[in-house]
Amino acid sequence: MYVCSCFGITEEQVRQHAAAGACTPRQIASASKAGTDCGSCVRRIQGILGRGECPRGAAPGRGGAPLVTRAAQAGAAAPAGIAVAAEPAAAGHAA
């Protein structure tokens, strides 16, 4: 069954990436692009990842910054329950 219609990623492919060590939706996105276009599959990916132990021992859902979809980058509202990272504020650093 397809998880990501935008890029044609299946449940089996998500599980294969998870078995290879991808423990977060962001890591799945890096491996397959799933979840990076419209973002509607991110919850499904989270559900698949939450069903088993991470092969490398990291806790699922703990992988750094939230996944930002292209729709969110374009200013569209994020799907309910999906965190969207804000643009970092410019910080001046003295050398």
Short mmCIF file of C-alpha atoms in Angstrom, two decimals:
data_model
loop_
_atom_site.label_atom_id
_atom_site.label_comp_id
_atom_site.label_asym_id
_atom_site.label_seq_id
_atom_site.Cartn_x
_atom_site.Cartn_y
_atom_site.Cartn_z
CA MET A 1 0.00 0.00 0.00
CA TYR A 2 1.24 3.48 -0.81
CA VAL A 3 2.12 5.74 2.10
CA CYS A 4 3.31 8.72 0.06
CA SER A 5 1.33 9.35 -3.11
CA CYS A 6 3.51 12.31 -4.10
CA PHE A 7 6.62 10.14 -4.51
CA GLY A 8 5.11 6.64 -4.77
CA ILE A 9 6.62 5.36 -1.51
CA THR A 10 5.07 2.20 -0.08
CA GLU A 11 4.73 0.91 3.49
CA GLU A 12 7.29 -1.76 2.66
CA GLN A 13 9.81 0.87 1.53
CA VAL A 14 9.29 2.83 4.76
CA ARG A 15 9.84 -0.39 6.75
CA GLN A 16 13.00 -1.14 4.73
CA HIS A 17 14.38 2.33 5.48
CA ALA A 18 13.47 1.86 9.15
CA ALA A 19 15.26 -1.51 9.19
CA ALA A 20 18.29 0.24 7.71
CA GLY A 21 18.26 2.67 10.65
CA ALA A 22 15.86 5.50 9.77
CA CYS A 23 13.99 6.05 13.05
CA THR A 24 12.17 9.34 12.45
CA PRO A 25 9.97 10.83 9.72
CA ARG A 26 12.83 13.23 8.94
CA GLN A 27 15.21 10.30 8.38
CA ILE A 28 12.63 8.55 6.19
CA ALA A 29 12.30 11.79 4.21
CA SER A 30 16.06 11.98 3.75
CA ALA A 31 16.12 8.41 2.50
CA SER A 32 13.05 8.49 0.24
CA LYS A 33 11.54 12.02 -0.01
CA ALA A 34 8.34 10.68 1.57
CA GLY A 35 6.64 13.43 3.57
CA THR A 36 8.49 16.31 1.93
CA ASP A 37 5.86 17.50 -0.55
CA CYS A 38 2.30 17.84 0.75
CA GLY A 39 3.01 16.28 4.17
CA SER A 40 -0.21 14.27 4.34
CA CYS A 41 1.72 11.01 4.84
CA VAL A 42 3.80 12.12 7.83
CA ARG A 43 1.29 10.78 10.38
CA ARG A 44 1.18 7.44 8.60
CA ILE A 45 5.00 7.29 8.59
CA GLN A 46 5.02 8.11 12.32
CA GLY A 47 2.55 5.27 12.88
CA ILE A 48 4.69 2.79 10.97
CA LEU A 49 7.82 3.85 12.85
CA GLY A 50 6.03 3.71 16.20
CA ARG A 51 5.12 0.04 15.81
CA GLY A 52 8.57 -1.36 16.47
CA GLU A 53 11.93 -0.81 18.04
CA CYS A 54 14.37 1.37 16.21
CA PRO A 55 17.07 -0.99 14.94
CA ARG A 56 19.84 1.27 16.20
CA GLY A 57 18.34 1.82 19.64
CA ALA A 58 17.23 5.45 19.24
CA ALA A 59 13.77 6.33 20.44
CA PRO A 60 11.30 6.92 17.57
CA GLY A 61 10.27 10.53 17.21
CA ARG A 62 13.54 11.89 18.55
CA GLY A 63 15.49 13.07 15.57
CA GLY A 64 16.04 16.78 15.79
CA ALA A 65 14.02 19.49 14.12
CA PRO A 66 10.52 18.80 12.83
CA LEU A 67 9.98 17.87 9.21
CA VAL A 68 9.15 20.89 7.04
CA THR A 69 7.18 20.18 3.88
CA ARG A 70 7.38 22.17 0.67
CA ALA A 71 3.77 23.25 1.25
CA ALA A 72 4.76 24.66 4.66
CA GLN A 73 7.77 26.41 3.14
CA ALA A 74 5.41 28.01 0.61
CA GLY A 75 3.28 29.38 3.45
CA ALA A 76 0.45 26.84 3.36
CA ALA A 77 -1.05 25.72 6.64
CA ALA A 78 0.42 22.52 8.05
CA PRO A 79 -1.91 19.53 8.44
CA ALA A 80 -3.39 19.24 11.92
CA GLY A 81 -0.92 17.83 14.42
CA ILE A 82 2.15 18.35 12.22
CA ALA A 83 4.86 20.57 13.65
CA VAL A 84 6.42 23.04 11.24
CA ALA A 85 9.76 24.62 12.00
CA ALA A 86 9.88 28.39 11.87
CA GLU A 87 12.57 30.23 9.95
CA PRO A 88 15.57 30.73 12.22
CA ALA A 89 16.12 34.29 13.32
CA ALA A 90 19.24 35.93 11.95
CA ALA A 91 21.80 36.07 14.70
CA GLY A 92 24.89 38.16 14.47
CA HIS A 93 27.98 36.47 15.83
CA ALA A 94 31.07 38.47 16.67
CA ALA A 95 34.27 36.80 15.56
#
